[in-house]
Coordinates of C-alpha atoms in Angstrom, one line a residue:
M1 CA -29.0 5.2 -13.0
F2 CA -31.9 5.3 -14.9
A3 CA -33.6 2.5 -15.3
D4 CA -36.0 2.7 -12.8
L5 CA -37.9 5.8 -14.7
S6 CA -40.8 5.2 -16.9
P7 CA -42.5 7.5 -20.0
L8 CA -45.3 8.5 -17.2
K9 CA -42.4 9.9 -14.9
L10 CA -40.0 11.4 -17.5
A11 CA -43.9 13.1 -18.4
A12 CA -44.3 14.1 -15.0
L13 CA -40.7 15.6 -14.3
A14 CA -41.1 17.4 -17.5
T15 CA -44.0 18.6 -16.8
L16 CA -43.2 19.8 -13.1
A17 CA -40.1 21.5 -15.1
F18 CA -42.2 23.7 -17.4
L19 CA -44.6 24.7 -14.4
L20 CA -41.6 25.0 -12.4
L21 CA -39.0 27.7 -14.1
G22 CA -41.4 28.4 -16.9
P23 CA -41.2 28.8 -21.1
E24 CA -38.9 31.3 -20.9
K25 CA -36.0 29.3 -17.9
L26 CA -37.2 25.5 -19.4
P27 CA -34.1 26.0 -22.7
G28 CA -31.3 27.5 -20.8
A29 CA -31.7 25.1 -17.3
I30 CA -31.5 22.4 -19.7
R31 CA -28.9 23.5 -21.2
D32 CA -27.1 23.6 -17.6
G33 CA -28.1 20.6 -16.5
M34 CA -26.5 19.0 -19.9
A35 CA -23.1 20.6 -19.1
L36 CA -23.6 20.0 -15.7
L37 CA -23.5 16.0 -16.3
R38 CA -21.7 15.9 -19.4
A39 CA -18.4 18.1 -17.2
V40 CA -20.0 15.1 -14.4
R41 CA -18.9 12.1 -16.4
E42 CA -15.8 14.1 -17.8
F43 CA -14.3 14.3 -14.2
S44 CA -15.7 10.6 -13.1
G45 CA -14.0 9.4 -16.6
R46 CA -10.1 11.9 -15.9
T47 CA -10.2 10.1 -12.8
Q48 CA -10.2 6.3 -13.2
E49 CA -7.8 7.2 -16.2
R50 CA -5.5 8.7 -13.6
I51 CA -6.4 5.6 -10.9
R52 CA -5.4 3.0 -14.1
S53 CA -2.3 4.6 -14.5
E54 CA -0.7 5.0 -10.7
W55 CA -2.1 1.5 -10.1
G56 CA -0.5 0.0 -12.7
P57 CA -1.4 -2.2 -15.5
E58 CA -2.7 -4.9 -13.8
F59 CA -5.3 -3.0 -13.7
A60 CA -5.7 -1.6 -17.0
D61 CA -9.1 -3.8 -18.2
F62 CA -10.5 -3.0 -14.3
E63 CA -13.9 -1.5 -14.7
F64 CA -15.0 0.4 -11.1
G65 CA -18.1 -1.1 -12.3
D66 CA -17.4 -4.4 -10.7
M67 CA -17.4 -2.3 -7.2
N68 CA -21.5 -2.2 -7.6
P69 CA -22.2 -5.1 -5.2
R70 CA -25.1 -5.8 -7.4
T71 CA -23.1 -6.1 -10.5
L72 CA -20.7 -8.3 -8.2
L73 CA -23.3 -10.8 -6.5
R74 CA -24.9 -10.7 -9.9
R75 CA -21.7 -12.1 -12.1
H76 CA -20.8 -14.6 -9.2
I77 CA -24.4 -15.9 -8.8
Q78 CA -24.7 -16.5 -12.9
T79 CA -21.1 -17.8 -13.2
G80 CA -21.8 -20.8 -10.2
D81 CA -18.5 -19.8 -9.3
P82 CA -18.8 -22.1 -5.5
D83 CA -16.0 -20.0 -4.3
P84 CA -16.4 -16.4 -5.9
L85 CA -14.6 -14.6 -2.5
G86 CA -11.8 -17.6 -2.9
L87 CA -12.6 -18.2 1.0
D88 CA -11.7 -21.5 0.5
E89 CA -8.0 -20.4 0.5
I90 CA -8.4 -17.7 3.6
R91 CA -9.9 -21.0 5.9
T92 CA -7.3 -22.9 4.6
A93 CA -4.4 -20.6 4.9
L94 CA -5.9 -19.7 8.8
D95 CA -6.5 -23.7 9.7
P96 CA -5.0 -23.9 12.8
R97 CA -5.6 -27.9 12.3
P98 CA -1.4 -28.9 10.3
D99 CA 0.3 -27.1 12.9
V100 CA -0.7 -28.6 15.8
A101 CA 0.1 -32.0 13.5
R102 CA 2.7 -31.0 13.4
A103 CA 3.5 -30.4 16.6
A104 CA 2.0 -33.7 17.7
A105 CA 4.4 -35.1 15.7
T106 CA 7.8 -33.9 16.8
A107 CA 6.4 -34.2 20.0
R108 CA 6.2 -38.2 19.7
E109 CA 9.1 -38.4 18.0
A110 CA 11.5 -36.1 21.2
V111 CA 9.8 -38.2 23.9
G112 CA 10.2 -41.5 22.2
G113 CA 8.9 -44.6 23.9
A114 CA 7.3 -42.3 26.4
A115 CA 3.9 -42.2 24.1
A116 CA 3.6 -45.4 24.7
R117 CA 3.2 -45.5 28.5
P118 CA 0.0 -45.0 29.4
P119 CA -1.4 -41.9 30.9
A120 CA -0.1 -40.9 34.4
H121 CA -2.7 -39.3 36.0
D122 CA -1.6 -35.2 36.5
H123 CA -3.5 -34.7 40.0
P124 CA -4.3 -36.4 42.9
P125 CA -8.6 -37.5 43.4
A126 CA -10.4 -35.2 45.1
R127 CA -10.7 -35.5 49.4
G128 CA -13.0 -38.3 50.6
R129 CA -13.6 -40.1 47.7
P130 CA -12.1 -43.2 45.9
A131 CA -9.3 -43.6 43.4
E132 CA -10.4 -45.7 41.2
A133 CA -15.1 -45.0 41.9
S134 CA -17.5 -46.8 40.5
P135 CA -19.3 -45.6 37.8
A136 CA -23.5 -44.6 38.5
P137 CA -25.4 -46.6 38.4
P138 CA -28.1 -45.1 35.2
F139 CA -31.6 -43.7 36.5
D140 CA -33.9 -45.8 36.6
P141 CA -37.4 -44.2 36.4
D142 CA -39.6 -47.2 37.7
T143 CA -38.3 -47.9 40.3
T144 CA -38.7 -44.0 42.5

């Protein structure tokens, strides 16, 4: 939290506090600030313990600092895990190809010998065009 505070910044904050509060109020303000910090830490600790107890024993070793995105990324980059979030499992579960292949195999079995026949045209040819149109000759830019 205070990792980016250099000694120069701390000295500047102490000087500013001394100038704003004066020598009479500064010790009381430091005492109040420390009491507030202690109360926040105690509240945070109690809240974490309550959450752990409500979640059950499988989350007993859960660290709330792990929820910080920087910590999460740092840990997974350092471990070298190619799929740290388990996305491959999700992709496999959502992939429709195995289901489509199973459905196609079932349809082939149901149709039986019909799969060996050539496919029939589902729609008639367009008007004014022969049923078997010859392919257009390739474009040759030298002849134009």
